[in-house]
Amino acid sequence: MPEADLIILMRHGESEANVNPEKYASVGDPNIQLTKEGVQQAVQATGILRKIIGKRPVFSFSSPYVRTRQTASIVLSELSKSNVKVLYNHEDPRIREREFSGSFQRNAPDRSDEDSYSRFFWRPPGGESCADVYDRISLFIDSLWRVFQCQHDVENGVVLIVSHGLAVRLFAMRWLHWSPETFMLSKNLPNCGFIVLEKQRPMGHGSDYYKLSDDSVRLLGISSVESESHPSTWPLPLHNDSVESRTFCFKNTSGLSCIVRISPLTSHFFCTANSRFGSAKCNLGRS
């Protein structure tokens, strides 16, 4: 399956509520706009992005909140001036900001017990926990894999995701398999700050995987140990003559599925790989 060379996750520019939090009560979180400084931040950030992206095509995703929509629009417009091709541009509500209430935030939530409970699992009344946002980010990533599968130009391209500080960190958590403890140690990006996941091509065995750039690791304030997703490998001794392998493929409502039956000695290893959703499920049993 084709995969992007780079995945860039960007926080929106300075918003009116970053300057005046009362905007959450009067305007509402989805409607908050960029300040003049936020607009300038987006233009300046694009100058740096342009050097990273080069001539690669861009596949863009953004939160539908006004401040992220404005940031993405500025960035894509500036990139286009440099003849960077934007082949895909999509807004997805699953990468919106965390909701602290179901409506206008006229009162700040009481967060006195957040640390003692768990900053990852604590949920404000009527709002979302970080774990709730993690769940919808996971669904977004499932859709992202399907885009990888259908958009063949993504192979040498760049995925640009313009979202919010918390959502960016939760995307990194999901993609890189962080624990809640690692997530809670990570830092929010500054306005129009961004992190870069770079595709790695291992020598020999193993699949391609992604690793955070050194600048991204420093920006998030995490250890380099948590900077990469681990490539998938087959731990079974497939070189052994005693191993028998058979593959059966069939079509169903989910696309093309394949079952790989591997029988080393008395064990049976079953993998179901779904071509549409880019997923695999394996079980090891005894005969």
PDB file of C-alpha atoms in Angstrom:
ATOM      1  CA  MET A   1       0.000   0.000   0.000  1.00  0.00           C
ATOM      2  CA  PRO A   2       1.399   3.458  -0.859  1.00  0.00           C
ATOM      3  CA  GLU A   3       2.320   5.633   2.111  1.00  0.00           C
ATOM      4  CA  ALA A   4       3.225   9.312   2.334  1.00  0.00           C
ATOM      5  CA  ASP A   5       6.856  10.357   2.651  1.00  0.00           C
ATOM      6  CA  LEU A   6       5.958  12.824   5.397  1.00  0.00           C
ATOM      7  CA  ILE A   7       3.055  13.405   7.765  1.00  0.00           C
ATOM      8  CA  ILE A   8       3.054  16.977   9.085  1.00  0.00           C
ATOM      9  CA  LEU A   9       0.814  17.872  12.035  1.00  0.00           C
ATOM     10  CA  MET A  10       0.280  21.592  12.569  1.00  0.00           C
ATOM     11  CA  ARG A  11      -1.484  23.619  15.246  1.00  0.00           C
ATOM     12  CA  HIS A  12      -3.573  26.612  14.145  1.00  0.00           C
ATOM     13  CA  GLY A  13      -2.301  30.179  14.411  1.00  0.00           C
ATOM     14  CA  GLU A  14      -3.012  32.494  17.331  1.00  0.00           C
ATOM     15  CA  SER A  15      -6.768  32.760  17.836  1.00  0.00           C
ATOM     16  CA  GLU A  16      -8.967  35.403  19.427  1.00  0.00           C
ATOM     17  CA  ALA A  17      -9.551  33.090  22.389  1.00  0.00           C
ATOM     18  CA  ASN A  18      -5.806  32.594  22.880  1.00  0.00           C
ATOM     19  CA  VAL A  19      -5.716  36.352  23.543  1.00  0.00           C
ATOM     20  CA  ASN A  20      -9.127  36.699  25.230  1.00  0.00           C
ATOM     21  CA  PRO A  21     -10.591  33.476  26.707  1.00  0.00           C
ATOM     22  CA  GLU A  22     -13.980  35.200  27.136  1.00  0.00           C
ATOM     23  CA  LYS A  23     -14.517  34.525  23.418  1.00  0.00           C
ATOM     24  CA  TYR A  24     -15.389  30.935  24.339  1.00  0.00           C
ATOM     25  CA  ALA A  25     -18.501  32.255  26.107  1.00  0.00           C
ATOM     26  CA  SER A  26     -19.588  34.905  23.602  1.00  0.00           C
ATOM     27  CA  VAL A  27     -18.585  33.471  20.210  1.00  0.00           C
ATOM     28  CA  GLY A  28     -18.348  29.730  20.786  1.00  0.00           C
ATOM     29  CA  ASP A  29     -15.314  27.526  20.242  1.00  0.00           C
ATOM     30  CA  PRO A  30     -16.054  26.455  16.623  1.00  0.00           C
ATOM     31  CA  ASN A  31     -16.460  30.094  15.496  1.00  0.00           C
ATOM     32  CA  ILE A  32     -13.321  31.649  16.964  1.00  0.00           C
ATOM     33  CA  GLN A  33     -11.141  33.304  14.313  1.00  0.00           C
ATOM     34  CA  LEU A  34      -7.437  33.992  13.925  1.00  0.00           C
ATOM     35  CA  THR A  35      -5.960  37.267  15.111  1.00  0.00           C
ATOM     36  CA  LYS A  36      -3.817  39.369  12.766  1.00  0.00           C
ATOM     37  CA  GLU A  37      -0.818  37.827  14.503  1.00  0.00           C
ATOM     38  CA  GLY A  38      -2.248  34.362  13.828  1.00  0.00           C
ATOM     39  CA  VAL A  39      -2.559  35.138  10.118  1.00  0.00           C
ATOM     40  CA  GLN A  40       1.064  36.284  10.023  1.00  0.00           C
ATOM     41  CA  GLN A  41       2.162  33.160  11.907  1.00  0.00           C
ATOM     42  CA  ALA A  42       0.535  30.974   9.248  1.00  0.00           C
ATOM     43  CA  VAL A  43       2.342  32.849   6.457  1.00  0.00           C
ATOM     44  CA  GLN A  44       5.688  32.576   8.249  1.00  0.00           C
ATOM     45  CA  ALA A  45       5.217  28.881   9.043  1.00  0.00           C
ATOM     46  CA  THR A  46       4.515  28.176   5.382  1.00  0.00           C
ATOM     47  CA  GLY A  47       7.946  29.547   4.504  1.00  0.00           C
ATOM     48  CA  ILE A  48       9.494  26.817   6.660  1.00  0.00           C
ATOM     49  CA  LEU A  49       7.077  24.152   5.431  1.00  0.00           C
ATOM     50  CA  ARG A  50       7.904  24.991   1.828  1.00  0.00           C
ATOM     51  CA  LYS A  51      11.525  23.947   2.379  1.00  0.00           C
ATOM     52  CA  ILE A  52      10.482  20.665   4.018  1.00  0.00           C
ATOM     53  CA  ILE A  53       7.843  19.767   1.426  1.00  0.00           C
ATOM     54  CA  GLY A  54       9.883  20.700  -1.642  1.00  0.00           C
ATOM     55  CA  LYS A  55       8.075  19.705  -4.822  1.00  0.00           C
ATOM     56  CA  ARG A  56       6.119  16.851  -3.260  1.00  0.00           C
ATOM     57  CA  PRO A  57       2.318  16.883  -3.725  1.00  0.00           C
ATOM     58  CA  VAL A  58       0.254  17.711  -0.641  1.00  0.00           C
ATOM     59  CA  PHE A  59      -2.780  15.899   0.769  1.00  0.00           C
ATOM     60  CA  SER A  60      -4.427  18.237   3.271  1.00  0.00           C
ATOM     61  CA  PHE A  61      -6.790  17.569   6.191  1.00  0.00           C
ATOM     62  CA  SER A  62      -8.072  20.153   8.652  1.00  0.00           C
ATOM     63  CA  SER A  63     -10.474  20.611  11.521  1.00  0.00           C
ATOM     64  CA  PRO A  64     -13.645  22.466  10.421  1.00  0.00           C
ATOM     65  CA  TYR A  65     -13.311  25.014  13.235  1.00  0.00           C
ATOM     66  CA  VAL A  66     -12.884  28.528  11.819  1.00  0.00           C
ATOM     67  CA  ARG A  67      -9.345  29.089  13.150  1.00  0.00           C
ATOM     68  CA  THR A  68      -8.033  25.823  11.691  1.00  0.00           C
ATOM     69  CA  ARG A  69      -9.921  26.377   8.441  1.00  0.00           C
ATOM     70  CA  GLN A  70      -8.325  29.830   8.140  1.00  0.00           C
ATOM     71  CA  THR A  71      -4.860  28.494   8.959  1.00  0.00           C
ATOM     72  CA  ALA A  72      -5.126  25.686   6.406  1.00  0.00           C
ATOM     73  CA  SER A  73      -6.419  28.084   3.747  1.00  0.00           C
ATOM     74  CA  ILE A  74      -3.477  30.451   4.236  1.00  0.00           C
ATOM     75  CA  VAL A  75      -0.911  27.640   4.222  1.00  0.00           C
ATOM     76  CA  LEU A  76      -2.304  25.977   1.090  1.00  0.00           C
ATOM     77  CA  SER A  77      -2.594  29.316  -0.711  1.00  0.00           C
ATOM     78  CA  GLU A  78       1.019  30.196   0.090  1.00  0.00           C
ATOM     79  CA  LEU A  79       2.225  26.736  -0.967  1.00  0.00           C
ATOM     80  CA  SER A  80       0.359  27.036  -4.271  1.00  0.00           C
ATOM     81  CA  LYS A  81       2.263  30.254  -5.012  1.00  0.00           C
ATOM     82  CA  SER A  82       5.410  28.100  -5.013  1.00  0.00           C
ATOM     83  CA  ASN A  83       3.846  25.642  -7.474  1.00  0.00           C
ATOM     84  CA  VAL A  84       3.279  22.994  -4.815  1.00  0.00           C
ATOM     85  CA  LYS A  85       0.388  20.807  -5.965  1.00  0.00           C
ATOM     86  CA  VAL A  86      -2.469  20.258  -3.516  1.00  0.00           C
ATOM     87  CA  LEU A  87      -4.084  17.034  -4.717  1.00  0.00           C
ATOM     88  CA  TYR A  88      -6.497  16.495  -1.813  1.00  0.00           C
ATOM     89  CA  ASN A  89      -8.130  18.948   0.600  1.00  0.00           C
ATOM     90  CA  HIS A  90     -10.624  17.691   3.164  1.00  0.00           C
ATOM     91  CA  GLU A  91     -12.138  18.918   6.429  1.00  0.00           C
ATOM     92  CA  ASP A  92     -12.821  16.276   9.055  1.00  0.00           C
ATOM     93  CA  PRO A  93     -14.728  16.995  12.304  1.00  0.00           C
ATOM     94  CA  ARG A  94     -13.011  14.084  14.049  1.00  0.00           C
ATOM     95  CA  ILE A  95      -9.831  16.164  14.382  1.00  0.00           C
ATOM     96  CA  ARG A  96     -11.619  19.132  16.014  1.00  0.00           C
ATOM     97  CA  GLU A  97     -10.661  20.587  19.386  1.00  0.00           C
ATOM     98  CA  ARG A  98     -11.515  18.809  22.624  1.00  0.00           C
ATOM     99  CA  GLU A  99     -14.966  19.834  23.847  1.00  0.00           C
ATOM    100  CA  PHE A 100     -15.097  21.057  27.434  1.00  0.00           C
ATOM    101  CA  SER A 101     -18.860  21.586  27.340  1.00  0.00           C
ATOM    102  CA  GLY A 102     -21.747  20.960  25.016  1.00  0.00           C
ATOM    103  CA  SER A 103     -22.229  24.640  24.205  1.00  0.00           C
ATOM    104  CA  PHE A 104     -20.798  28.089  24.998  1.00  0.00           C
ATOM    105  CA  GLN A 105     -18.157  27.842  27.722  1.00  0.00           C
ATOM    106  CA  ARG A 106     -19.516  30.500  30.068  1.00  0.00           C
ATOM    107  CA  ASN A 107     -17.817  28.983  33.086  1.00  0.00           C
ATOM    108  CA  ALA A 108     -14.441  27.277  33.257  1.00  0.00           C
ATOM    109  CA  PRO A 109     -14.815  23.632  34.355  1.00  0.00           C
ATOM    110  CA  ASP A 110     -13.723  22.713  37.860  1.00  0.00           C
ATOM    111  CA  ARG A 111     -10.488  20.799  37.229  1.00  0.00           C
ATOM    112  CA  SER A 112      -9.423  20.433  40.869  1.00  0.00           C
ATOM    113  CA  ASP A 113      -9.558  16.625  40.800  1.00  0.00           C
ATOM    114  CA  GLU A 114      -8.134  16.176  37.288  1.00  0.00           C
ATOM    115  CA  ASP A 115      -4.565  15.356  38.334  1.00  0.00           C
ATOM    116  CA  SER A 116      -5.559  13.021  41.153  1.00  0.00           C
ATOM    117  CA  TYR A 117      -7.949  11.116  38.861  1.00  0.00           C
ATOM    118  CA  SER A 118      -5.961  11.100  35.579  1.00  0.00           C
ATOM    119  CA  ARG A 119      -5.443  13.945  33.126  1.00  0.00           C
ATOM    120  CA  PHE A 120      -5.919  11.475  30.280  1.00  0.00           C
ATOM    121  CA  PHE A 121      -9.163   9.873  31.497  1.00  0.00           C
ATOM    122  CA  TRP A 122     -10.755  12.794  33.395  1.00  0.00           C
ATOM    123  CA  ARG A 123     -13.887  14.122  31.686  1.00  0.00           C
ATOM    124  CA  PRO A 124     -15.492  17.509  32.449  1.00  0.00           C
ATOM    125  CA  PRO A 125     -19.293  17.473  32.868  1.00  0.00           C
ATOM    126  CA  GLY A 126     -20.850  17.628  29.397  1.00  0.00           C
ATOM    127  CA  GLY A 127     -17.435  17.510  27.714  1.00  0.00           C
ATOM    128  CA  GLU A 128     -14.766  15.100  26.505  1.00  0.00           C
ATOM    129  CA  SER A 129     -11.813  13.408  28.140  1.00  0.00           C
ATOM    130  CA  CYS A 130      -8.500  13.119  26.320  1.00  0.00           C
ATOM    131  CA  ALA A 131      -9.375   9.443  25.914  1.00  0.00           C
ATOM    132  CA  ASP A 132     -12.590  10.423  24.093  1.00  0.00           C
ATOM    133  CA  VAL A 133     -10.611  12.560  21.646  1.00  0.00           C
ATOM    134  CA  TYR A 134      -8.102   9.720  21.245  1.00  0.00           C
ATOM    135  CA  ASP A 135     -10.949   7.429  20.171  1.00  0.00           C
ATOM    136  CA  ARG A 136     -12.172   9.727  17.400  1.00  0.00           C
ATOM    137  CA  ILE A 137      -8.594  10.424  16.277  1.00  0.00           C
ATOM    138  CA  SER A 138      -8.206   6.646  15.941  1.00  0.00           C
ATOM    139  CA  LEU A 139     -11.232   6.543  13.628  1.00  0.00           C
ATOM    140  CA  PHE A 140      -9.735   9.381  11.586  1.00  0.00           C
ATOM    141  CA  ILE A 141      -6.494   7.422  11.194  1.00  0.00           C
ATOM    142  CA  ASP A 142      -8.489   4.447   9.887  1.00  0.00           C
ATOM    143  CA  SER A 143      -9.866   6.731   7.170  1.00  0.00           C
ATOM    144  CA  LEU A 144      -6.396   8.116   6.488  1.00  0.00           C
ATOM    145  CA  TRP A 145      -5.159   4.625   5.666  1.00  0.00           C
ATOM    146  CA  ARG A 146      -7.974   4.271   3.146  1.00  0.00           C
ATOM    147  CA  VAL A 147      -6.860   7.520   1.498  1.00  0.00           C
ATOM    148  CA  PHE A 148      -3.343   6.080   1.310  1.00  0.00           C
ATOM    149  CA  GLN A 149      -4.802   3.062  -0.425  1.00  0.00           C
ATOM    150  CA  CYS A 150      -6.845   4.989  -2.999  1.00  0.00           C
ATOM    151  CA  GLN A 151      -4.574   7.968  -3.718  1.00  0.00           C
ATOM    152  CA  HIS A 152      -1.542   6.436  -5.422  1.00  0.00           C
ATOM    153  CA  ASP A 153       0.227   9.816  -5.702  1.00  0.00           C
ATOM    154  CA  VAL A 154       0.529   9.818  -1.915  1.00  0.00           C
ATOM    155  CA  GLU A 155       3.526   7.446  -2.249  1.00  0.00           C
ATOM    156  CA  ASN A 156       5.928  10.359  -2.707  1.00  0.00           C
ATOM    157  CA  GLY A 157       3.669  12.985  -1.160  1.00  0.00           C
ATOM    158  CA  VAL A 158       3.075  14.846   2.075  1.00  0.00           C
ATOM    159  CA  VAL A 159       0.042  14.575   4.348  1.00  0.00           C
ATOM    160  CA  LEU A 160      -0.605  17.918   6.060  1.00  0.00           C
ATOM    161  CA  ILE A 161      -2.991  17.903   9.030  1.00  0.00           C
ATOM    162  CA  VAL A 162      -3.999  21.294  10.481  1.00  0.00           C
ATOM    163  CA  SER A 163      -5.639  20.793  13.851  1.00  0.00           C
ATOM    164  CA  HIS A 164      -5.419  21.794  17.518  1.00  0.00           C
ATOM    165  CA  GLY A 165      -2.734  21.435  20.159  1.00  0.00           C
ATOM    166  CA  LEU A 166      -4.289  18.541  22.040  1.00  0.00           C
ATOM    167  CA  ALA A 167      -5.475  16.746  18.899  1.00  0.00           C
ATOM    168  CA  VAL A 168      -1.973  16.884  17.408  1.00  0.00           C
ATOM    169  CA  ARG A 169      -0.488  15.257  20.523  1.00  0.00           C
ATOM    170  CA  LEU A 170      -3.210  12.609  20.606  1.00  0.00           C
ATOM    171  CA  PHE A 171      -2.602  11.809  16.932  1.00  0.00           C
ATOM    172  CA  ALA A 172       1.083  11.303  17.774  1.00  0.00           C
ATOM    173  CA  MET A 173       0.096   9.149  20.752  1.00  0.00           C
ATOM    174  CA  ARG A 174      -2.099   6.916  18.602  1.00  0.00           C
ATOM    175  CA  TRP A 175       0.324   6.718  15.674  1.00  0.00           C
ATOM    176  CA  LEU A 176       3.413   6.046  17.792  1.00  0.00           C
ATOM    177  CA  HIS A 177       1.674   3.852  20.395  1.00  0.00           C
ATOM    178  CA  TRP A 178       2.433   6.042  23.398  1.00  0.00           C
ATOM    179  CA  SER A 179       1.166   5.195  26.855  1.00  0.00           C
ATOM    180  CA  PRO A 180      -1.109   7.722  28.625  1.00  0.00           C
ATOM    181  CA  GLU A 181       1.880   8.570  30.831  1.00  0.00           C
ATOM    182  CA  THR A 182       4.028   9.496  27.817  1.00  0.00           C
ATOM    183  CA  PHE A 183       1.205  11.594  26.389  1.00  0.00           C
ATOM    184  CA  MET A 184       0.870  13.511  29.652  1.00  0.00           C
ATOM    185  CA  LEU A 185       4.598  14.310  29.562  1.00  0.00           C
ATOM    186  CA  SER A 186       4.350  15.786  26.058  1.00  0.00           C
ATOM    187  CA  LYS A 187       3.965  19.541  25.565  1.00  0.00           C
ATOM    188  CA  ASN A 188       1.481  21.504  23.487  1.00  0.00           C
ATOM    189  CA  LEU A 189       2.848  23.038  20.302  1.00  0.00           C
ATOM    190  CA  PRO A 190       2.992  26.833  19.990  1.00  0.00           C
ATOM    191  CA  ASN A 191       0.580  28.498  17.564  1.00  0.00           C
ATOM    192  CA  CYS A 192       1.466  27.390  14.021  1.00  0.00           C
ATOM    193  CA  GLY A 193       4.055  25.010  15.442  1.00  0.00           C
ATOM    194  CA  PHE A 194       4.244  21.663  13.692  1.00  0.00           C
ATOM    195  CA  ILE A 195       5.787  18.213  14.029  1.00  0.00           C
ATOM    196  CA  VAL A 196       6.990  15.968  11.213  1.00  0.00           C
ATOM    197  CA  LEU A 197       6.688  12.183  10.932  1.00  0.00           C
ATOM    198  CA  GLU A 198       9.232  10.908   8.404  1.00  0.00           C
ATOM    199  CA  LYS A 199       8.833   7.565   6.646  1.00  0.00           C
ATOM    200  CA  GLN A 200      11.700   5.169   7.332  1.00  0.00           C
ATOM    201  CA  ARG A 201      12.685   2.357   4.979  1.00  0.00           C
ATOM    202  CA  PRO A 202      14.496  -0.347   6.973  1.00  0.00           C
ATOM    203  CA  MET A 203      17.199  -2.437   5.366  1.00  0.00           C
ATOM    204  CA  GLY A 204      16.373  -6.116   5.051  1.00  0.00           C
ATOM    205  CA  HIS A 205      13.271  -7.426   6.807  1.00  0.00           C
ATOM    206  CA  GLY A 206      10.414  -5.350   8.171  1.00  0.00           C
ATOM    207  CA  SER A 207       7.909  -2.837   6.876  1.00  0.00           C
ATOM    208  CA  ASP A 208       8.259   0.901   6.413  1.00  0.00           C
ATOM    209  CA  TYR A 209       7.496   2.911   9.539  1.00  0.00           C
ATOM    210  CA  TYR A 210       7.449   6.540  10.698  1.00  0.00           C
ATOM    211  CA  LYS A 211       9.738   8.462  12.997  1.00  0.00           C
ATOM    212  CA  LEU A 212       9.478  11.961  14.447  1.00  0.00           C
ATOM    213  CA  SER A 213      12.137  14.396  13.286  1.00  0.00           C
ATOM    214  CA  ASP A 214      14.651  15.507  15.919  1.00  0.00           C
ATOM    215  CA  ASP A 215      13.117  19.000  15.990  1.00  0.00           C
ATOM    216  CA  SER A 216       9.684  17.455  16.607  1.00  0.00           C
ATOM    217  CA  VAL A 217      10.969  15.410  19.545  1.00  0.00           C
ATOM    218  CA  ARG A 218      12.409  18.556  21.134  1.00  0.00           C
ATOM    219  CA  LEU A 219       9.231  20.539  20.475  1.00  0.00           C
ATOM    220  CA  LEU A 220       7.061  17.897  22.162  1.00  0.00           C
ATOM    221  CA  GLY A 221       9.494  17.504  25.048  1.00  0.00           C
ATOM    222  CA  ILE A 222       9.522  13.703  24.878  1.00  0.00           C
ATOM    223  CA  SER A 223      12.255  11.076  24.869  1.00  0.00           C
ATOM    224  CA  SER A 224      13.637   9.888  21.526  1.00  0.00           C
ATOM    225  CA  VAL A 225      12.550   6.374  22.573  1.00  0.00           C
ATOM    226  CA  GLU A 226       8.932   7.411  21.912  1.00  0.00           C
ATOM    227  CA  SER A 227       9.735   9.003  18.544  1.00  0.00           C
ATOM    228  CA  GLU A 228       9.025   6.106  16.190  1.00  0.00           C
ATOM    229  CA  SER A 229       6.399   3.535  15.309  1.00  0.00           C
ATOM    230  CA  HIS A 230       7.832   0.046  15.162  1.00  0.00           C
ATOM    231  CA  PRO A 231       7.816  -1.847  11.850  1.00  0.00           C
ATOM    232  CA  SER A 232       5.735  -5.000  11.648  1.00  0.00           C
ATOM    233  CA  THR A 233       7.722  -8.228  11.418  1.00  0.00           C
ATOM    234  CA  TRP A 234       6.967 -11.934  11.148  1.00  0.00           C
ATOM    235  CA  PRO A 235       8.548 -13.577  14.210  1.00  0.00           C
ATOM    236  CA  LEU A 236       7.851 -17.093  12.944  1.00  0.00           C
ATOM    237  CA  PRO A 237      10.712 -19.144  11.415  1.00  0.00           C
ATOM    238  CA  LEU A 238       9.430 -18.964   7.830  1.00  0.00           C
ATOM    239  CA  HIS A 239      12.758 -20.228   6.496  1.00  0.00           C
ATOM    240  CA  ASN A 240      12.186 -23.559   8.248  1.00  0.00           C
ATOM    241  CA  ASP A 241      11.262 -26.446   5.938  1.00  0.00           C
ATOM    242  CA  SER A 242       8.774 -27.676   8.535  1.00  0.00           C
ATOM    243  CA  VAL A 243       6.619 -24.592   7.995  1.00  0.00           C
ATOM    244  CA  GLU A 244       3.650 -24.997   5.686  1.00  0.00           C
ATOM    245  CA  SER A 245       1.923 -21.847   4.452  1.00  0.00           C
ATOM    246  CA  ARG A 246      -1.334 -21.529   2.516  1.00  0.00           C
ATOM    247  CA  THR A 247      -3.153 -18.350   1.531  1.00  0.00           C
ATOM    248  CA  PHE A 248      -6.871 -18.117   0.806  1.00  0.00           C
ATOM    249  CA  CYS A 249      -8.406 -14.880  -0.543  1.00  0.00           C
ATOM    250  CA  PHE A 250     -12.052 -13.984  -0.939  1.00  0.00           C
ATOM    251  CA  LYS A 251     -14.247 -10.948  -1.539  1.00  0.00           C
ATOM    252  CA  ASN A 252     -16.756  -9.685   0.990  1.00  0.00           C
ATOM    253  CA  THR A 253     -18.530  -6.441   1.883  1.00  0.00           C
ATOM    254  CA  SER A 254     -15.326  -5.077   3.420  1.00  0.00           C
ATOM    255  CA  GLY A 255     -13.243  -5.595   0.296  1.00  0.00           C
ATOM    256  CA  LEU A 256     -10.702  -8.301  -0.459  1.00  0.00           C
ATOM    257  CA  SER A 257      -9.646 -10.385   2.546  1.00  0.00           C
ATOM    258  CA  CYS A 258      -6.895 -12.959   2.762  1.00  0.00           C
ATOM    259  CA  ILE A 259      -6.344 -15.661   5.366  1.00  0.00           C
ATOM    260  CA  VAL A 260      -2.778 -16.904   5.730  1.00  0.00           C
ATOM    261  CA  ARG A 261      -2.492 -20.299   7.400  1.00  0.00           C
ATOM    262  CA  ILE A 262       1.002 -21.073   8.650  1.00  0.00           C
ATOM    263  CA  SER A 263       1.566 -24.421  10.356  1.00  0.00           C
ATOM    264  CA  PRO A 264       4.979 -24.780  11.993  1.00  0.00           C
ATOM    265  CA  LEU A 265       4.947 -28.209  13.622  1.00  0.00           C
ATOM    266  CA  THR A 266       1.665 -28.382  15.559  1.00  0.00           C
ATOM    267  CA  SER A 267       0.803 -24.666  15.601  1.00  0.00           C
ATOM    268  CA  HIS A 268      -1.613 -22.847  13.324  1.00  0.00           C
ATOM    269  CA  PHE A 269      -1.152 -19.141  12.725  1.00  0.00           C
ATOM    270  CA  PHE A 270      -4.091 -17.368  11.111  1.00  0.00           C
ATOM    271  CA  CYS A 271      -3.903 -13.816   9.734  1.00  0.00           C
ATOM    272  CA  THR A 272      -6.823 -12.009   8.189  1.00  0.00           C
ATOM    273  CA  ALA A 273      -5.632  -9.005   6.184  1.00  0.00           C
ATOM    274  CA  ASN A 274      -8.245  -6.596   4.895  1.00  0.00           C
ATOM    275  CA  SER A 275      -7.161  -4.757   1.766  1.00  0.00           C
ATOM    276  CA  ARG A 276      -9.801  -2.057   2.031  1.00  0.00           C
ATOM    277  CA  PHE A 277      -9.119  -0.970   5.564  1.00  0.00           C
ATOM    278  CA  GLY A 278      -5.413  -1.767   5.686  1.00  0.00           C
ATOM    279  CA  SER A 279      -5.822  -3.860   8.817  1.00  0.00           C
ATOM    280  CA  ALA A 280      -4.683  -7.277   9.935  1.00  0.00           C
ATOM    281  CA  LYS A 281      -5.867  -9.640  12.639  1.00  0.00           C
ATOM    282  CA  CYS A 282      -3.783 -12.627  13.713  1.00  0.00           C
ATOM    283  CA  ASN A 283      -4.397 -15.474  16.122  1.00  0.00           C
ATOM    284  CA  LEU A 284      -2.077 -18.273  17.204  1.00  0.00           C
ATOM    285  CA  GLY A 285      -3.612 -21.596  18.157  1.00  0.00           C
ATOM    286  CA  ARG A 286      -2.648 -25.223  18.767  1.00  0.00           C
ATOM    287  CA  SER A 287      -3.869 -28.169  16.752  1.00  0.00           C
TER     288      SER A 287
END
